[in-house]
Coordinates of C-alpha atoms and ligand atoms in Angstrom, one line a residue:
M1 CA -17.6 -40.5 24.3
F2 CA -20.4 -41.0 21.8
P3 CA -19.9 -37.9 19.6
A4 CA -16.4 -39.1 18.8
R5 CA -17.6 -42.5 17.8
L6 CA -20.3 -41.2 15.6
A7 CA -17.9 -38.8 13.9
S8 CA -15.7 -41.7 13.0
L9 CA -18.7 -43.3 11.3
F10 CA -18.4 -40.7 8.6
G11 CA -15.3 -42.4 7.5
F12 CA -17.3 -45.4 6.3
V13 CA -18.6 -45.7 2.8
L14 CA -21.3 -48.3 2.0
I15 CA -20.5 -49.7 -1.4
A16 CA -24.0 -51.0 -1.7
I17 CA -25.3 -47.5 -2.1
A18 CA -22.5 -46.3 -4.4
A19 CA -24.4 -44.6 -7.2
A20 CA -23.2 -44.0 -10.6
V21 CA -22.5 -41.2 -13.0
Q22 CA -23.1 -40.6 -16.7
G23 CA -20.5 -42.5 -18.5
V24 CA -20.0 -46.1 -19.6
R25 CA -23.4 -47.6 -19.6
L26 CA -24.4 -50.6 -17.6
D27 CA -21.4 -51.3 -15.3
V28 CA -21.7 -47.7 -14.3
P29 CA -25.1 -46.4 -15.4
R30 CA -26.4 -42.9 -15.0
V31 CA -27.4 -41.9 -11.5
E32 CA -31.1 -41.8 -12.4
D33 CA -30.9 -45.4 -13.8
F34 CA -29.0 -46.9 -10.9
V35 CA -31.0 -49.2 -8.5
R36 CA -28.5 -51.3 -6.6
R37 CA -25.3 -53.2 -6.6
W38 CA -24.7 -56.2 -4.5
N39 CA -22.5 -59.2 -3.9
V40 CA -19.3 -57.2 -4.6
A41 CA -15.9 -57.6 -3.0
A42 CA -14.2 -54.3 -2.2
T43 CA -10.8 -53.2 -0.9
V44 CA -8.8 -50.0 -0.3
I45 CA -5.4 -49.7 -1.9
G46 CA -3.6 -46.4 -1.5
D47 CA -6.0 -43.5 -2.5
Y48 CA -8.4 -45.8 -4.3
V49 CA -11.3 -48.2 -3.5
Y50 CA -11.4 -51.1 -5.9
I51 CA -14.8 -52.9 -6.3
D52 CA -15.0 -56.3 -8.0
G53 CA -17.7 -58.7 -9.0
G54 CA -21.4 -58.7 -8.1
E55 CA -24.5 -57.7 -10.0
I56 CA -26.2 -54.4 -10.7
N57 CA -29.9 -53.6 -11.2
Q58 CA -30.7 -50.6 -13.3
F59 CA -33.5 -49.0 -15.3
E60 CA -33.4 -49.2 -19.0
N61 CA -35.1 -47.5 -21.9
G62 CA -36.9 -45.1 -19.5
T63 CA -38.9 -47.9 -17.9
I64 CA -39.3 -47.5 -14.2
D65 CA -41.3 -50.6 -13.5
E66 CA -38.6 -53.0 -14.4
A67 CA -34.9 -52.9 -13.4
P68 CA -33.1 -55.8 -14.9
V69 CA -30.2 -57.4 -13.2
Y70 CA -26.8 -57.7 -14.9
Q71 CA -23.5 -59.1 -14.0
V72 CA -20.8 -56.4 -13.6
N73 CA -18.1 -57.1 -16.2
S74 CA -15.4 -54.6 -15.1
T75 CA -13.5 -53.9 -12.0
L76 CA -14.4 -50.4 -10.7
S77 CA -12.3 -47.9 -8.9
I78 CA -13.1 -44.7 -7.0
D79 CA -10.6 -42.0 -5.9
I80 CA -11.0 -41.4 -2.2
S81 CA -8.4 -38.7 -1.9
T82 CA -11.1 -36.2 -3.0
S83 CA -14.6 -35.5 -1.7
W84 CA -17.7 -36.9 -3.4
T85 CA -21.3 -37.8 -2.8
T86 CA -23.1 -40.8 -4.2
S87 CA -24.7 -38.6 -6.9
D88 CA -21.5 -37.0 -8.2
V89 CA -18.9 -39.7 -7.6
S90 CA -16.7 -40.6 -10.6
I91 CA -16.4 -44.4 -11.0
R92 CA -13.7 -45.7 -13.3
T93 CA -14.1 -49.0 -15.1
I94 CA -11.2 -51.3 -15.6
G95 CA -11.4 -54.2 -18.2
K96 CA -11.5 -57.7 -16.8
P97 CA -10.6 -60.8 -18.7
N98 CA -11.7 -63.2 -16.0
A99 CA -15.3 -64.2 -15.6
P100 CA -17.3 -62.0 -13.3
R101 CA -18.4 -63.6 -10.1
N102 CA -20.7 -62.9 -7.2
A103 CA -19.1 -62.5 -3.8
P104 CA -15.6 -63.5 -4.7
M105 CA -13.1 -63.9 -1.9
I106 CA -10.3 -61.3 -2.0
W107 CA -7.0 -61.0 -0.2
T108 CA -5.4 -57.6 -0.3
D109 CA -1.6 -57.3 -0.8
K110 CA -0.3 -53.8 0.0
E111 CA 3.3 -54.5 -1.1
G112 CA 4.6 -52.1 -3.8
T113 CA 1.7 -50.4 -5.6
G114 CA -0.6 -53.1 -4.2
G115 CA -3.2 -55.5 -5.5
F116 CA -5.5 -58.3 -4.5
Y117 CA -6.0 -62.0 -5.1
S118 CA -9.5 -63.1 -6.1
W119 CA -10.8 -66.7 -5.9
G120 CA -14.1 -68.5 -5.5
G121 CA -17.6 -67.0 -5.3
V122 CA -20.3 -68.0 -7.7
F123 CA -20.8 -67.1 -11.3
S124 CA -23.5 -64.5 -11.9
L125 CA -27.1 -65.4 -12.8
G126 CA -26.7 -69.1 -12.1
R127 CA -23.9 -70.0 -14.5
S128 CA -21.8 -72.9 -13.4
V129 CA -18.3 -72.4 -12.1
T130 CA -15.8 -74.2 -14.4
G131 CA -12.8 -75.2 -12.4
S132 CA -10.8 -73.4 -9.7
E133 CA -8.8 -70.4 -10.8
M134 CA -7.1 -67.7 -8.7
W135 CA -6.6 -64.3 -10.3
K136 CA -4.5 -61.4 -9.2
F137 CA -5.3 -57.8 -9.8
S138 CA -2.2 -55.6 -9.8
A139 CA -3.0 -51.9 -9.0
D140 CA -0.9 -49.2 -10.7
G141 CA -1.1 -46.6 -7.9
R142 CA -3.2 -44.3 -10.1
G143 CA -6.6 -45.9 -9.8
G144 CA -6.1 -48.4 -12.6
G145 CA -4.5 -51.8 -12.8
S146 CA -4.6 -55.1 -14.6
W147 CA -5.6 -58.7 -14.1
S148 CA -3.7 -61.9 -14.7
P149 CA -4.3 -65.5 -13.8
F150 CA -2.2 -66.4 -10.7
Q151 CA -0.2 -69.5 -11.2
D152 CA 3.0 -68.9 -9.2
F153 CA 2.2 -71.0 -6.2
A154 CA 5.2 -72.4 -4.4
N155 CA 3.2 -75.7 -4.2
P156 CA 0.8 -75.7 -7.2
E157 CA -0.3 -79.3 -6.6
A158 CA -1.8 -78.2 -3.2
F159 CA -3.9 -75.5 -5.0
K160 CA -5.0 -77.9 -7.7
I161 CA -7.0 -80.1 -5.3
L162 CA -8.8 -77.2 -3.5
L163 CA -12.5 -76.7 -4.2
S164 CA -13.5 -73.2 -5.4
L165 CA -16.0 -72.2 -2.7
E166 CA -18.3 -69.5 -1.7
R167 CA -19.7 -68.0 1.5
G168 CA -16.4 -68.5 3.4
A169 CA -15.1 -65.8 5.8
Y170 CA -11.9 -64.2 4.6
A171 CA -9.4 -61.8 6.0
N172 CA -5.7 -61.0 5.6
T173 CA -2.8 -59.6 7.5
D174 CA 0.0 -57.8 5.7
D175 CA 1.5 -61.0 4.4
K176 CA -1.1 -63.8 4.8
G177 CA -4.6 -64.5 3.6
F178 CA -7.1 -66.7 5.3
L179 CA -10.4 -68.2 4.1
I180 CA -12.4 -70.0 6.8
G181 CA -15.2 -72.5 6.0
G182 CA -17.6 -71.8 3.1
S183 CA -19.7 -74.1 0.9
V184 CA -20.1 -75.4 -2.6
W185 CA -23.6 -75.8 -3.9
G186 CA -25.9 -77.4 -6.4
W187 CA -25.1 -75.0 -9.2
T188 CA -21.4 -75.8 -8.9
Y189 CA -21.2 -79.3 -7.6
L190 CA -23.6 -82.2 -7.4
D191 CA -24.6 -81.5 -3.8
T192 CA -24.8 -78.4 -1.7
Q193 CA -22.3 -79.0 1.1
A194 CA -20.2 -77.2 3.7
I195 CA -16.5 -77.4 3.2
P196 CA -14.5 -78.0 6.3
G197 CA -11.2 -76.2 7.2
M198 CA -9.3 -73.0 6.5
V199 CA -7.3 -72.2 3.5
S200 CA -4.3 -69.9 4.1
F201 CA -2.0 -68.3 1.7
D202 CA 1.4 -66.8 2.3
M203 CA 1.6 -63.8 0.0
R204 CA 5.4 -63.6 0.3
T205 CA 6.4 -67.3 -0.2
K206 CA 3.3 -68.0 -2.3
E207 CA 2.6 -71.2 -0.4
I208 CA -1.0 -72.2 -0.1
S209 CA -2.3 -74.6 2.7
N210 CA -5.5 -76.1 3.8
G211 CA -5.9 -77.0 7.5
T212 CA -8.7 -78.6 9.5
A213 CA -9.8 -78.0 13.1
N214 CA -7.9 -81.1 14.1
D215 CA -4.5 -79.9 12.8
A216 CA -1.8 -78.3 15.0
G217 CA 0.1 -75.2 14.3
S218 CA -0.6 -72.1 12.2
N219 CA -2.7 -74.0 9.6
R220 CA -5.2 -75.1 12.1
S221 CA -8.8 -74.0 11.2
P222 CA -10.4 -72.1 14.1
L223 CA -13.7 -74.0 13.5
E224 CA -14.6 -77.2 11.7
K225 CA -17.4 -75.8 9.5
L226 CA -18.7 -72.3 9.1
I227 CA -20.9 -70.7 6.5
G228 CA -21.9 -67.0 5.8
A229 CA -19.6 -65.6 8.6
R230 CA -17.2 -62.7 8.4
A231 CA -13.6 -62.4 9.5
H232 CA -11.7 -59.2 10.4
F233 CA -8.0 -58.7 11.1
I234 CA -7.3 -56.6 14.2
P235 CA -3.8 -55.2 14.1
A236 CA -1.3 -55.4 16.9
N237 CA -1.1 -52.8 19.6
T238 CA -4.8 -52.2 19.7
G239 CA -5.5 -53.8 23.1
T240 CA -5.4 -57.4 22.3
K241 CA -2.7 -59.7 23.7
S242 CA -1.1 -60.7 20.5
H243 CA 2.1 -59.2 19.0
Q244 CA 1.0 -59.9 15.5
G245 CA -2.6 -59.0 15.7
L246 CA -5.6 -61.3 15.8
I247 CA -8.3 -62.4 13.4
L248 CA -11.9 -62.1 14.8
V249 CA -14.4 -64.5 13.4
L250 CA -18.0 -63.3 13.6
G251 CA -21.5 -64.7 13.0
G252 CA -22.4 -67.2 10.3
H253 CA -23.8 -70.7 10.8
R254 CA -22.4 -74.0 12.0
S255 CA -23.1 -76.7 9.6
Y256 CA -23.8 -80.3 10.0
V257 CA -21.0 -82.6 8.8
D258 CA -23.2 -85.4 7.8
R259 CA -26.0 -83.7 5.9
Q260 CA -26.6 -81.2 3.2
C261 CA -26.5 -77.7 4.6
S262 CA -29.4 -75.5 4.7
L263 CA -28.8 -72.2 6.5
E264 CA -32.4 -72.0 7.6
D265 CA -32.0 -74.8 10.0
S266 CA -28.3 -74.7 10.9
P267 CA -27.6 -73.1 14.2
G268 CA -26.1 -69.6 14.1
F269 CA -23.0 -68.5 16.1
D270 CA -23.8 -66.0 18.8
F271 CA -22.0 -62.7 19.4
R272 CA -21.5 -63.0 23.2
N273 CA -18.8 -65.7 23.0
L274 CA -16.3 -64.2 20.6
L275 CA -13.7 -66.3 18.6
F276 CA -10.3 -64.9 17.8
F277 CA -7.2 -66.7 16.4
D278 CA -3.6 -65.8 16.1
P279 CA -2.6 -65.6 12.4
E280 CA 1.0 -66.7 13.1
T281 CA 0.5 -69.5 15.6
G282 CA -3.1 -70.7 14.9
E283 CA -3.8 -70.4 18.7
R284 CA -7.6 -69.9 19.4
Y285 CA -9.1 -67.6 22.0
W286 CA -12.7 -67.3 23.2
Q287 CA -13.7 -64.1 24.9
I288 CA -17.0 -63.2 26.5
A289 CA -18.4 -59.8 25.4
T290 CA -20.9 -57.6 27.2
G291 CA -23.2 -54.7 26.3
D292 CA -25.8 -54.7 23.5
I293 CA -25.3 -58.3 22.4
L294 CA -26.3 -58.6 18.7
P295 CA -29.3 -60.7 17.7
Y296 CA -28.4 -63.8 15.7
P297 CA -28.4 -65.8 13.4
R298 CA -26.6 -63.2 11.3
A299 CA -25.0 -63.9 8.0
H300 CA -23.8 -61.9 5.0
F301 CA -23.3 -58.7 6.9
C302 CA -20.3 -56.4 6.5
V303 CA -17.5 -55.6 8.9
T304 CA -14.7 -53.1 9.2
G305 CA -12.8 -51.4 12.1
F306 CA -10.5 -48.6 13.1
T307 CA -7.9 -47.9 15.7
V308 CA -9.1 -45.7 18.6
A309 CA -6.8 -43.2 20.3
R310 CA -3.8 -45.5 19.6
V311 CA -4.7 -47.9 22.4
G312 CA -8.0 -49.5 21.4
Y313 CA -9.9 -50.7 18.4
D314 CA -13.5 -50.5 17.3
V315 CA -15.0 -53.2 15.1
F316 CA -18.1 -51.9 13.1
I317 CA -20.7 -54.3 11.7
F318 CA -23.8 -53.5 9.7
G319 CA -26.7 -55.3 8.2
R320 CA -27.4 -59.0 8.0
R321 CA -29.5 -61.7 6.7
N322 CA -31.5 -63.8 9.1
E323 CA -31.6 -67.1 7.3
A324 CA -34.0 -68.7 9.8
Q325 CA -36.6 -66.0 9.1
Q326 CA -35.6 -65.2 5.5
S327 CA -35.4 -61.6 6.5
Y328 CA -32.7 -58.8 6.5
Y329 CA -31.9 -55.9 8.8
D330 CA -30.3 -52.5 8.9
D331 CA -28.9 -52.6 12.4
A332 CA -25.3 -51.4 13.1
Y333 CA -23.1 -52.2 16.1
I334 CA -19.6 -51.4 17.4
L335 CA -17.5 -53.8 19.3
S336 CA -15.1 -51.8 21.4
L337 CA -11.7 -53.3 22.3
P338 CA -10.0 -53.9 24.6
G339 CA -13.2 -53.8 26.8
F340 CA -15.1 -56.3 24.5
V341 CA -18.3 -54.2 24.8
W342 CA -20.9 -54.2 22.1
I343 CA -22.6 -50.9 21.5
L344 CA -25.8 -50.5 19.4
V345 CA -25.3 -47.6 17.0
P346 CA -28.3 -45.3 17.6
T347 CA -28.6 -44.1 14.0
P348 CA -28.1 -47.0 11.6
P349 CA -27.4 -46.2 8.0
A350 CA -30.7 -46.0 6.1
G351 CA -32.3 -49.2 4.8
P352 CA -31.8 -52.9 5.5
R353 CA -29.0 -54.5 3.6
F354 CA -27.1 -57.8 3.2
F355 CA -24.3 -59.0 0.9
Q356 CA -22.8 -55.4 1.0
S357 CA -19.3 -54.2 1.6
V358 CA -17.9 -51.7 4.0
F359 CA -14.4 -50.4 4.6
T360 CA -12.6 -47.8 6.6
I361 CA -11.0 -44.7 5.1
I362 CA -8.6 -42.8 7.4
F363 CA -8.8 -39.1 6.8
T364 CA -5.8 -37.0 7.8
M365 CA -7.0 -33.6 9.0
N366 CA -5.2 -30.6 7.8
P367 CA -4.4 -28.5 10.9
H368 CA -5.2 -25.2 9.1
Ligands
NAG1 C1 -21.8 -58.1 -19.0 O1 -21.6 -59.0 -20.1 C2 -22.7 -59.8 -20.4 C3 -22.3 -60.8 -21.5 O2 -21.7 -60.1 -22.6 C4 -23.9 -58.9 -20.8 O3 -25.0 -59.7 -21.0 C5 -24.2 -58.0 -19.6 O4 -25.2 -57.1 -20.0 C6 -23.0 -57.2 -19.2 N1 -23.3 -56.4 -18.0 C7 -23.3 -55.1 -18.0 C8 -23.6 -54.5 -16.7 O5 -23.0 -54.4 -18.9
NAG2 C1 -34.3 -51.6 -24.5 O1 -34.4 -51.4 -25.9 C2 -33.6 -52.3 -26.7 C3 -33.7 -51.8 -28.2 O2 -35.0 -51.6 -28.5 C4 -34.0 -53.7 -26.5 O3 -33.2 -54.6 -27.3 C5 -33.9 -54.1 -25.0 O4 -34.4 -55.4 -24.8 C6 -34.7 -53.1 -24.2 N1 -34.5 -53.4 -22.8 C7 -35.5 -53.5 -21.9 C8 -35.2 -53.9 -20.5 O5 -36.7 -53.4 -22.3
NAG3 C1 -9.6 -78.8 2.9 O1 -9.4 -80.1 3.5 C2 -10.6 -80.7 3.9 C3 -10.2 -82.0 4.7 O2 -9.4 -82.8 3.8 C4 -11.5 -81.0 2.7 O3 -12.7 -81.7 3.1 C5 -11.8 -79.6 2.1 O4 -12.6 -79.8 0.9 C6 -10.5 -78.9 1.7 N1 -10.9 -77.5 1.4 C7 -10.9 -77.0 0.1 C8 -11.2 -75.6 -0.1 O5 -10.8 -77.7 -0.9

């Protein structure tokens, strides 16, 4: 059983370690100057990984004792139809008119040549966010694409009153995007505060809604407040009872409704009692998991998953920040569905990380 699972791990690429090649300086520095990238949002569209936002540290002028941090001003793409290593990967830069942000939320739309919506996050290096704007990146199917401000909401007045937030948990189905919880903070607004509810966006009708935990129906938020969590869409026919798939909400912190939120002393969500919701009906399900239950609190980790043998699904999670102890970790776990069993991955990817991105690439084996 285990060799098969480990083999499938080779399908994961950790964006945080994506190195760089000689070429355009700074957004993609030379390999020997590259130190780290973090706080990006990444998605796979067709044969390409697109990486947006975040910051990069790199050496400059031959100095090795100082690696200044820069905001990343372009959107990056990597061809995943060919093989590469982190030292010879070719990373393309795509111009970006919108202000670069750290940890923006993205919803991926695979229709046509595909693209993604981007909203929220925080401006790099402490600059204040000025108003709420949603942008759409339209991919061209060849590793490029272009950005434009997205204004075609079916109900623009509903978008206008939404706060641009960060640290929410986002996920999307083929036609709907969700953003659960999140917060705004002192750099952006007067007070740091948790934002209740869940924003959902229908990518076909272009209608945006904001529901709370007390609402009924498909706009209902699965939780009242949630910060630093992750969400992951599990497709239908993978061992869950839903016909349209389910969204799994993992980790993060509860937040107090009546005080400013500090993650250090907000209780974390555990990984034994798992929360799922149905993206069509809003129905919530709690499910007890067994096995190697993950330590918590756990925030700002990364999550992806893959179908197993056409009947099950493995959710992979890696890294985390423990806000209570101000420390971070390099542990990796798999949640195996439909058994709901957590398995500690015996050989975690090297080095503790948080605020990283991970995604699944499905390789089709050539029979010859
Ligand atoms: C991004 O643009 C800003 C403002 O022009 C600049 O200071 C920064 O160095 C650029 N970042 C990179 C990685 O080139
Ligand atoms: C690198 O050299 C340039 C030109 O002398 C200077 O403007 C820049 O500040 C230097 N960067 C660092 C990090 O020392
Ligand atoms: C969603 O609605 C709740 C309740 O009215 C509100 O407090 C919250 O700020 C709204 N969310 C966003 C992102 O604006």
